[in-house]
CSV table of C-alpha atoms in Angstrom, one decimal:
chain,number,residue,atom,x,y,z
A,1105,MET,CA,6.0,-15.1,29.2
A,1106,SER,CA,2.9,-16.7,27.6
A,1107,ARG,CA,3.1,-17.3,24.2
A,1108,ARG,CA,0.4,-16.5,21.9
A,1109,ARG,CA,-0.3,-17.4,18.1
A,1110,ILE,CA,-1.3,-14.2,15.6
A,1111,GLU,CA,-3.5,-15.8,13.0
A,1112,GLY,CA,-4.7,-13.5,9.8
A,1113,SER,CA,-3.1,-10.6,7.7
A,1114,PHE,CA,-0.6,-9.4,9.3
A,1115,VAL,CA,-0.2,-5.4,7.2
A,1116,ALA,CA,2.7,-3.9,6.8
A,1117,LEU,CA,1.9,-0.5,7.0
A,1118,ILE,CA,2.9,2.6,5.5
A,1119,THR,CA,4.5,5.2,7.4
A,1120,PRO,CA,2.5,8.8,6.5
A,1121,PHE,CA,3.4,11.8,5.4
A,1122,ASN,CA,2.8,16.2,6.3
A,1123,GLU,CA,3.2,18.5,3.2
A,1124,ASP,CA,7.1,19.5,5.1
A,1125,GLY,CA,7.8,15.9,5.4
A,1126,SER,CA,7.0,15.1,8.8
A,1127,ILE,CA,5.2,12.3,11.1
A,1128,ASP,CA,1.7,12.5,9.9
A,1129,PHE,CA,0.0,11.3,12.8
A,1130,GLY,CA,-3.4,11.2,13.0
A,1131,ALA,CA,-3.4,9.5,9.3
A,1132,PHE,CA,-1.5,7.0,10.9
A,1133,ARG,CA,-5.6,7.2,12.7
A,1134,THR,CA,-7.4,6.9,10.1
A,1135,LEU,CA,-5.1,4.1,8.3
A,1136,LEU,CA,-5.5,2.0,11.4
A,1137,ASP,CA,-9.6,2.5,12.0
A,1138,PHE,CA,-9.6,1.9,8.0
A,1139,GLN,CA,-7.5,-1.8,9.3
A,1140,GLN,CA,-9.6,-2.5,11.8
A,1141,ARG,CA,-13.0,-2.7,10.4
A,1142,HIS,CA,-11.6,-5.2,7.8
A,1143,GLY,CA,-10.2,-7.4,9.0
A,1144,THR,CA,-6.6,-6.9,9.7
A,1145,ARG,CA,-5.0,-9.3,13.4
A,1146,ALA,CA,-1.9,-7.5,13.2
A,1147,ILE,CA,0.3,-3.9,12.4
A,1148,LEU,CA,3.9,-4.3,11.5
A,1149,PHE,CA,4.9,-0.4,12.2
A,1150,MET,CA,8.9,0.7,11.1
A,1151,GLY,CA,9.4,-2.2,8.0
A,1152,SER,CA,10.6,-1.4,4.5
A,1153,THR,CA,6.6,-0.3,4.1
A,1154,GLY,CA,7.2,1.9,6.7
A,1155,GLU,CA,10.7,3.5,5.0
A,1156,ALA,CA,11.7,2.2,8.4
A,1157,SER,CA,15.5,2.7,7.1
A,1158,MET,CA,14.7,6.6,6.8
A,1159,LEU,CA,13.1,7.8,9.7
A,1160,SER,CA,15.3,9.1,12.3
A,1161,PRO,CA,16.4,7.7,15.4
A,1162,GLU,CA,14.0,10.3,17.0
A,1163,GLU,CA,11.3,9.7,14.6
A,1164,LYS,CA,11.0,6.6,14.9
A,1165,LYS,CA,10.8,7.1,19.1
A,1166,ALA,CA,7.9,9.8,18.5
A,1167,LEU,CA,6.2,6.7,16.1
A,1168,ILE,CA,6.1,3.9,19.1
A,1169,VAL,CA,4.5,6.6,21.2
A,1170,GLU,CA,2.0,8.1,19.6
A,1171,THR,CA,1.1,5.1,17.5
A,1172,ALA,CA,1.0,3.2,20.5
A,1173,LYS,CA,-1.6,4.6,21.6
A,1174,MET,CA,-3.8,4.5,19.6
A,1175,LYS,CA,-5.0,0.8,20.4
A,1176,THR,CA,-7.6,-0.6,20.5
A,1177,GLY,CA,-6.9,-3.6,21.7
A,1178,ALA,CA,-8.6,-5.3,18.4
A,1179,MET,CA,-5.0,-5.6,16.1
A,1180,ASP,CA,-1.5,-5.5,17.9
A,1181,PHE,CA,0.8,-3.6,17.1
A,1182,PHE,CA,4.5,-5.0,16.2
A,1183,TYR,CA,6.9,-2.6,15.4
A,1184,GLY,CA,10.2,-2.8,13.4
A,1185,CYS,CA,13.3,-3.1,15.3
A,1186,THR,CA,16.1,-3.7,14.0
A,1187,GLY,CA,19.3,-1.5,14.8
A,1188,ASN,CA,22.5,-1.4,13.1
A,1189,ASN,CA,23.6,-3.0,15.5
A,1190,THR,CA,23.6,-5.7,18.4
A,1191,GLU,CA,23.8,-3.8,21.7
A,1192,SER,CA,21.5,-1.4,18.9
A,1193,THR,CA,18.6,-4.3,18.3
A,1194,ILE,CA,17.9,-4.4,21.7
A,1195,ALA,CA,18.4,-0.6,23.6
A,1196,ASN,CA,15.1,-0.4,20.2
A,1197,LEU,CA,13.4,-3.6,21.6
A,1198,ARG,CA,14.0,-1.4,25.4
A,1199,PHE,CA,12.2,1.5,23.7
A,1200,ALA,CA,9.2,0.2,22.7
A,1201,ARG,CA,8.7,-2.4,25.4
A,1202,ASP,CA,8.3,0.5,27.6
A,1203,ASN,CA,6.2,2.1,25.2
A,1204,GLY,CA,3.7,0.5,24.1
A,1205,ALA,CA,4.7,-1.8,21.4
A,1206,ASP,CA,2.7,-5.4,21.8
A,1207,GLY,CA,5.9,-7.4,19.8
A,1208,ALA,CA,8.6,-6.4,17.7
A,1209,ILE,CA,10.5,-8.0,14.2
A,1210,LEU,CA,13.3,-8.2,13.8
A,1211,ALA,CA,16.0,-9.2,10.6
A,1212,ALA,CA,19.4,-9.2,10.3
A,1213,PRO,CA,21.2,-6.2,10.1
A,1214,SER,CA,21.3,-5.3,7.2
A,1215,TYR,CA,24.4,-4.8,4.8
A,1216,ILE,CA,27.4,-6.4,6.7
A,1217,CYS,CA,26.6,-9.8,5.1
A,1218,ALA,CA,26.7,-11.7,8.4
A,1219,SER,CA,26.8,-15.0,8.3
A,1220,GLU,CA,24.5,-17.6,9.6
A,1221,SER,CA,25.5,-18.7,12.6
A,1222,ASP,CA,26.9,-15.3,13.6
A,1223,ALA,CA,22.6,-14.0,12.2
A,1224,GLU,CA,21.8,-17.1,14.6
A,1225,ALA,CA,23.8,-15.8,18.5
A,1226,PHE,CA,22.3,-12.2,16.9
A,1227,PHE,CA,18.7,-13.6,17.3
A,1228,LEU,CA,19.4,-15.4,20.3
A,1229,GLU,CA,21.3,-12.6,22.4
A,1230,VAL,CA,19.2,-10.0,21.3
A,1231,ALA,CA,15.9,-12.2,22.9
A,1232,ASP,CA,17.6,-13.1,25.9
A,1233,ALA,CA,17.3,-9.2,26.5
A,1234,THR,CA,13.4,-8.5,26.3
A,1235,ASP,CA,10.1,-10.9,27.4
A,1236,LEU,CA,8.3,-8.6,24.1
A,1237,PRO,CA,7.0,-11.4,21.5
A,1238,LEU,CA,9.1,-11.0,19.0
A,1239,GLY,CA,9.0,-11.8,15.0
A,1240,ILE,CA,12.6,-13.0,12.5
A,1241,TYR,CA,12.1,-11.6,8.4
A,1242,ASN,CA,14.7,-13.7,6.7
A,1243,ASN,CA,14.4,-11.2,3.7
A,1244,PRO,CA,17.8,-11.7,2.9
A,1245,PRO,CA,17.1,-9.6,-0.9
A,1246,ARG,CA,16.6,-6.6,1.8
A,1247,VAL,CA,19.9,-8.0,4.1
A,1248,LYS,CA,21.4,-9.7,2.4
A,1249,THR,CA,21.5,-12.3,5.3
A,1250,ASP,CA,20.0,-16.0,4.3
A,1251,LEU,CA,19.5,-17.8,7.6
A,1252,HIS,CA,18.2,-21.6,6.2
A,1253,TRP,CA,15.4,-24.0,7.6
A,1254,ASP,CA,17.9,-25.5,10.5
A,1255,ASN,CA,18.4,-22.4,12.0
A,1256,LEU,CA,15.3,-20.8,11.9
A,1257,LEU,CA,13.5,-24.3,13.6
A,1258,ARG,CA,17.2,-23.7,16.6
A,1259,ILE,CA,15.9,-19.9,17.1
A,1260,PHE,CA,12.3,-21.3,17.5
A,1261,ARG,CA,12.5,-22.9,20.4
A,1262,HIS,CA,13.2,-19.6,22.1
A,1263,PRO,CA,9.6,-18.8,24.5
A,1264,ASN,CA,9.8,-15.7,22.8
A,1265,TYR,CA,9.8,-15.7,18.9
A,1266,VAL,CA,5.8,-16.1,18.6
A,1267,VAL,CA,5.9,-15.0,14.4
A,1268,HIS,CA,7.5,-16.4,11.1
A,1269,LYS,CA,7.2,-13.9,8.2
A,1270,GLU,CA,10.3,-15.6,5.2
A,1271,SER,CA,10.4,-13.8,2.1
A,1272,THR,CA,12.8,-15.7,0.4
A,1273,THR,CA,11.4,-17.8,-3.3
A,1274,ARG,CA,12.4,-21.3,-1.5
A,1275,VAL,CA,9.1,-23.2,-1.5
A,1276,GLY,CA,11.4,-25.8,0.2
A,1277,GLN,CA,12.8,-23.9,3.6
A,1278,VAL,CA,8.4,-23.1,4.3
A,1279,ALA,CA,7.8,-26.6,3.8
A,1280,GLN,CA,11.2,-27.4,6.1
A,1281,VAL,CA,9.7,-25.3,8.5
A,1282,ILE,CA,6.1,-25.9,9.0
A,1283,ALA,CA,7.4,-29.9,9.2
A,1284,GLY,CA,9.4,-29.5,12.8
A,1285,ARG,CA,5.7,-27.4,13.6
A,1286,PRO,CA,7.4,-24.9,16.0
A,1287,ASP,CA,5.4,-22.8,18.0
A,1288,VAL,CA,4.8,-19.7,15.6
A,1289,SER,CA,2.9,-18.7,13.7
A,1290,ILE,CA,4.6,-19.0,10.0
A,1291,MET,CA,3.9,-16.6,7.6
A,1292,CYS,CA,4.6,-15.4,4.4
A,1293,CYS,CA,4.9,-11.9,2.4
A,1294,ASP,CA,2.7,-12.2,-0.6
A,1295,SER,CA,4.4,-10.5,-3.5
A,1296,PRO,CA,3.5,-13.1,-6.3
A,1297,ASN,CA,7.3,-12.1,-7.7
A,1298,LEU,CA,8.0,-14.9,-4.2
A,1299,GLY,CA,4.8,-17.3,-5.0
A,1300,LEU,CA,5.0,-17.7,-1.4
A,1301,VAL,CA,1.9,-17.4,-0.7
A,1302,LEU,CA,0.2,-20.2,-2.2
A,1303,PRO,CA,2.3,-22.9,-0.8
A,1304,THR,CA,2.4,-21.3,2.7
A,1305,MET,CA,-0.5,-21.0,3.5
A,1306,SER,CA,-2.2,-25.4,1.8
A,1307,LEU,CA,0.9,-25.9,3.7
A,1308,GLY,CA,-0.6,-24.5,7.2
A,1309,GLY,CA,0.5,-21.8,7.2
A,1310,HIS,CA,-1.1,-18.6,9.9
A,1311,GLY,CA,-1.4,-15.9,7.4
A,1312,THR,CA,0.5,-13.7,5.3
A,1313,ALA,CA,2.8,-10.8,6.5
A,1314,ASN,CA,1.8,-8.6,3.0
A,1315,MET,CA,1.2,-5.0,2.1
A,1316,THR,CA,-1.2,-5.0,0.0
A,1317,GLY,CA,-3.5,-4.6,2.6
A,1318,ASN,CA,-2.8,-1.3,3.7
A,1319,LEU,CA,-4.9,-1.1,-0.5
A,1320,ALA,CA,-7.2,-4.2,0.4
A,1321,PRO,CA,-7.7,-5.1,3.7
A,1322,ALA,CA,-10.3,-6.9,3.8
A,1323,GLU,CA,-9.3,-9.8,1.2
A,1324,LEU,CA,-5.7,-9.7,2.2
A,1325,ALA,CA,-7.6,-10.5,5.3
A,1326,THR,CA,-9.5,-13.6,3.5
A,1327,ILE,CA,-6.6,-14.8,1.7
A,1328,SER,CA,-4.7,-15.1,4.9
A,1329,LYS,CA,-7.2,-17.6,7.0
A,1330,PRO,CA,-5.9,-20.4,8.3
A,1331,TRP,CA,-7.6,-23.3,5.9
A,1332,GLN,CA,-9.4,-25.8,8.5
A,1333,GLY,CA,-11.0,-26.3,5.5
A,1334,TYR,CA,-12.6,-26.9,2.5
A,1335,ALA,CA,-14.2,-23.5,2.3
A,1336,GLU,CA,-11.2,-21.6,3.1
A,1337,ALA,CA,-10.0,-23.0,0.3
A,1338,VAL,CA,-12.0,-21.8,-2.0
A,1339,ASP,CA,-12.7,-18.3,-0.6
A,1340,PHE,CA,-8.5,-18.3,-0.6
A,1341,ARG,CA,-8.4,-19.4,-5.1
A,1342,GLU,CA,-11.5,-16.6,-5.7
A,1343,THR,CA,-9.9,-13.7,-3.7
A,1344,TYR,CA,-5.9,-14.6,-4.3
A,1345,LEU,CA,-6.5,-15.1,-8.6
A,1346,ARG,CA,-9.0,-11.7,-8.9
A,1347,LEU,CA,-6.5,-9.7,-6.5
A,1348,LEU,CA,-3.3,-11.3,-9.5
A,1349,PRO,CA,-3.0,-7.6,-10.8
A,1350,LEU,CA,-3.1,-6.1,-7.5
A,1351,TRP,CA,-0.5,-7.5,-6.5
A,1352,HIS,CA,1.7,-7.4,-9.3
A,1353,TYR,CA,1.8,-3.5,-9.5
A,1354,VAL,CA,2.5,-2.7,-6.2
A,1355,TYR,CA,5.3,-5.9,-6.3
A,1356,SER,CA,6.4,-3.7,-10.5
A,1357,TYR,CA,8.8,-1.0,-8.5
A,1358,ILE,CA,10.9,-0.8,-5.2
A,1359,ASN,CA,8.7,-0.8,-2.1
A,1360,PRO,CA,7.0,0.5,-1.0
A,1361,VAL,CA,6.2,3.3,-4.1
A,1362,ALA,CA,4.0,1.6,-6.4
A,1363,LEU,CA,1.7,1.1,-2.9
A,1364,LYS,CA,2.2,4.8,-1.6
A,1365,SER,CA,1.8,6.4,-5.0
A,1366,LEU,CA,-1.5,4.0,-5.6
A,1367,MET,CA,-3.2,5.0,-1.8
A,1368,ASN,CA,-2.4,8.8,-2.7
A,1369,ALA,CA,-4.2,8.1,-5.7
A,1370,CYS,CA,-7.4,6.6,-3.6
A,1371,GLY,CA,-7.1,9.1,-1.5
A,1372,LEU,CA,-6.1,7.8,1.3
A,1373,PRO,CA,-3.7,10.0,3.8
A,1374,ALA,CA,-0.5,8.1,2.2
A,1375,GLY,CA,2.1,11.5,1.5
A,1376,SER,CA,4.7,11.3,-0.4
A,1377,LEU,CA,7.1,8.8,-0.3
A,1378,ARG,CA,10.9,10.3,1.1
A,1379,ARG,CA,13.8,11.4,-0.7
A,1380,PRO,CA,15.8,9.9,-2.8
A,1381,LEU,CA,12.3,8.2,-3.4
A,1382,ARG,CA,9.6,10.0,-5.5
A,1383,ASN,CA,5.9,9.3,-5.9
A,1384,LEU,CA,4.8,7.9,-9.4
A,1385,GLU,CA,3.0,10.1,-11.8
A,1386,GLY,CA,1.0,10.0,-15.2
A,1387,GLU,CA,0.8,6.9,-16.7
A,1388,PRO,CA,2.9,4.2,-14.7
A,1389,LEU,CA,0.8,6.0,-11.6
A,1390,ALA,CA,-2.4,4.5,-14.4
A,1391,LYS,CA,-2.2,1.2,-14.6
A,1392,GLY,CA,-3.1,1.3,-11.4
A,1393,VAL,CA,-6.3,3.2,-11.2
A,1394,GLU,CA,-7.7,1.5,-14.1
A,1395,ILE,CA,-6.3,-1.7,-11.7
A,1396,VAL,CA,-8.3,-0.2,-8.7
A,1397,ARG,CA,-11.3,0.6,-10.7
A,1398,ARG,CA,-12.0,-3.0,-13.0
A,1399,LEU,CA,-11.7,-4.9,-9.7
A,1400,GLY,CA,-14.0,-2.5,-7.9
A,1401,LEU,CA,-12.3,-1.5,-5.3
A,1402,ASP,CA,-13.0,1.9,-5.6
A,1403,GLU,CA,-17.2,1.0,-5.3
A,1404,GLN,CA,-16.3,-1.0,-2.8
A,1405,TYR,CA,-13.7,0.8,0.0
A,1406,GLY,CA,-15.5,3.9,-0.7
A,1407,TYR,CA,-11.9,5.9,-2.7
A,1408,ARG,CA,-11.6,9.1,-4.7
A,1409,ILE,CA,-9.7,8.9,-7.5
A,1410,ARG,CA,-8.2,12.1,-7.6
A,1411,ASP,CA,-7.3,13.0,-11.0
A,1412,LEU,CA,-3.7,11.9,-12.2
A,1413,HIS,CA,-3.3,14.4,-15.0
A,1414,CYS,CA,-4.4,17.8,-13.7
A,1415,ASN,CA,-1.6,20.1,-13.1
A,1416,ARG,CA,-0.1,19.6,-16.5
A,1417,ALA,CA,-3.9,19.4,-17.8
A,1418,CYS,CA,-4.3,23.1,-16.3
A,1419,ALA,CA,-1.6,24.1,-18.1
A,1420,ASP,CA,-1.9,22.4,-21.1
A,1421,ALA,CA,-5.5,22.9,-22.0
A,1422,GLU,CA,-4.7,26.9,-21.8
A,1423,GLY,CA,-8.1,28.8,-24.4
A,1424,GLN,CA,-8.9,25.2,-24.2
A,1425,ILE,CA,-12.5,25.2,-21.2
A,1426,GLY,CA,-10.2,25.2,-17.8
A,1427,CYS,CA,-9.2,23.4,-14.7
A,1428,THR,CA,-11.7,23.7,-11.4
A,1429,SER,CA,-10.7,19.9,-10.3
A,1430,THR,CA,-7.9,21.4,-7.5
A,1431,ARG,CA,-9.6,24.0,-6.8
A,1432,ARG,CA,-12.9,22.0,-5.0
A,1433,LYS,CA,-15.0,25.4,-6.1
A,1434,ARG,CA,-18.6,24.5,-6.8
A,1435,ILE,CA,-20.5,27.3,-9.1
A,1436,SER,CA,-24.2,27.2,-8.5
A,1437,PRO,CA,-25.2,27.5,-11.8
A,1438,PRO,CA,-28.2,29.1,-13.2
A,1439,GLU,CA,-31.1,27.0,-14.6
A,1440,ASP,CA,-29.4,27.2,-18.4
A,1441,CYS,CA,-26.5,28.8,-19.9
A,1442,SER,CA,-28.0,32.1,-21.5
A,1443,ALA,CA,-27.6,34.3,-19.1
A,1444,ILE,CA,-23.8,33.7,-18.3
A,1445,GLY,CA,-22.7,32.7,-22.1
A,1446,PRO,CA,-22.2,28.9,-22.5
A,1447,ARG,CA,-18.0,28.6,-21.9
A,1448,ALA,CA,-18.5,30.0,-18.1
A,1449,TYR,CA,-21.3,27.8,-18.1
A,1450,PHE,CA,-19.7,25.2,-18.8
A,1451,GLU,CA,-16.7,24.9,-16.8
A,1452,SER,CA,-19.3,26.0,-13.9
A,1453,ARG,CA,-20.7,22.5,-14.1
A,1454,MET,CA,-16.7,20.7,-14.4
A,1455,SER,CA,-15.4,19.0,-11.9
A,1456,THR,CA,-13.0,17.2,-13.6
A,1457,VAL,CA,-10.4,17.8,-16.4
A,1458,VAL,CA,-10.2,16.1,-19.5
A,1459,TRP,CA,-6.7,14.6,-20.5
A,1460,PRO,CA,-4.8,16.8,-23.1
A,1461,LEU,CA,-3.3,14.8,-24.8
A,1462,LYS,CA,0.0,16.8,-26.9
A,1463,THR,CA,0.7,15.0,-30.1
A,1464,THR,CA,3.5,15.6,-32.6
A,1465,THR,CA,1.9,14.8,-36.0
A,1466,ARG,CA,1.2,17.5,-38.0
A,1467,ARG,CA,-1.9,17.6,-36.6
A,1468,GLY,CA,-2.3,20.2,-34.1
A,1469,PRO,CA,-0.7,20.3,-30.7
A,1470,SER,CA,-2.6,19.7,-28.4
A,1471,ALA,CA,-6.3,18.7,-28.5
A,1472,VAL,CA,-9.0,18.0,-25.5
A,1473,ILE,CA,-11.5,16.1,-25.6
A,1474,SER,CA,-14.8,15.5,-24.1
A,1475,LYS,CA,-18.1,13.6,-23.3
A,1476,VAL,CA,-20.5,17.1,-23.1
A,1477,PHE,CA,-21.9,16.4,-26.6
A,1478,GLN,CA,-23.6,12.5,-25.4
A,1479,ARG,CA,-25.6,15.2,-23.3
A,1480,PRO,CA,-25.5,18.6,-24.2
A,1481,ALA,CA,-29.3,19.1,-22.8
A,1482,ALA,CA,-28.4,18.6,-19.5
A,1483,PHE,CA,-26.5,22.0,-19.2
A,1484,GLY,CA,-28.9,24.2,-20.2
A,1485,LYS,CA,-29.7,26.4,-23.2
A,1486,GLY,CA,-27.0,27.0,-25.2
A,1487,SER,CA,-24.9,24.0,-24.6
A,1488,GLU,CA,-25.4,22.4,-27.8
A,1489,THR,CA,-24.4,24.6,-30.2
A,1490,LEU,CA,-20.4,24.8,-28.2
A,1491,ALA,CA,-20.9,21.4,-27.2
A,1492,LYS,CA,-20.7,20.9,-31.7
A,1493,SER,CA,-17.8,23.3,-32.0
A,1494,THR,CA,-15.7,22.2,-29.5
A,1495,ILE,CA,-15.9,18.7,-31.6
A,1496,ALA,CA,-15.2,21.1,-34.9
A,1497,ALA,CA,-12.4,22.4,-33.5
A,1498,VAL,CA,-10.4,19.4,-32.1
A,1499,PRO,CA,-7.9,18.5,-34.3
A,1500,LYS,CA,-6.9,13.8,-35.3
A,1501,VAL,CA,-4.7,12.5,-32.9
A,1502,GLY,CA,-5.4,8.7,-33.0
A,1503,SER,CA,-7.1,6.7,-30.2
A,1504,LEU,CA,-7.6,9.1,-27.3
A,1505,ARG,CA,-9.0,8.5,-24.0
A,1506,VAL,CA,-12.0,10.5,-22.5
A,1507,SER,CA,-13.1,10.8,-19.0
A,1508,GLN,CA,-15.7,12.7,-17.4
A,1509,MET,CA,-16.0,15.7,-17.0
A,1510,PHE,CA,-19.4,17.2,-15.7
A,1511,THR,CA,-21.1,16.2,-12.9
A,1512,SER,CA,-24.2,14.1,-12.6
């Protein structure tokens, strides 16, 4: 087998689901095109980000077969093929090899807590059973087996191993592996809690094996570019510091809860998490959306951020101006509101609902505030009167968030 070195952003892709819980292969095609257009070098399917542990064996096989048909040659397609024992792992590797995979990423089988020597023997045995390019994912928080750099360097003498992803907090481990100069691409997890990205890249690492590239692929491509000189270091520093708020957010919940929830909010075809995991809603999700907007990622990637509170608003705002954002209707309004009445006219111009805020104070049960009074003339005759009456009817409940509710 000819060895090849992968350099750059290696994105662990989410698994998109349809509403009925089945895998959404049309969404996969969309997400892969998005990654390719923004500089991603390789894709990992069926990692922890892809909810692999909750996919059935049949789903895993279908995922390999169908996504392998989507290859364009611009990105390498690797698949998580770790089974619950040596034999099942070998079977997974052979299936992937026969159905178009470019490579596979392996972790130690989870839950059994294998010793370092047993794990080393596992990696060597499965490598002997295939000619598929392989990578090791040293991820003790997930699998409860941790490989020392001595074990790793011995394993990397096997010609089938081409990638290493480190997910410990040990900078010294990364340094020792790089110092050993194995003929593999040395990468790390992009979690800011582990703190490996800066030391890995500055010591000569070849990229990051990341999940944040699902949302910010161009930024991760910049961060994951090997340093050849001062220019790469400067680009890395600026992008790394800028992206810190997003990194901390997507890793603030177990992977991929925050990531997939935020992708859905941004209009990417991610689908729901598989139970028992649940999508974030309300204030926890709003924090992530605010970060996306503050970083300008919504404009950069053309994200169409959904109204996070539309469903609740429709229920809570009874008697107020109705919500039409979930219906996505576009009504052509008359030249002024006198023909149909100001309230109906406002409803016809509404694009998103404002956040109704419940209060336990004595000042009122709920409140809905709008920005209509800022430019009432734009909505025809009679709108100024309605705006004033709307403002007067809103109880004072302290600091309220306000969102745009009219089309421009």
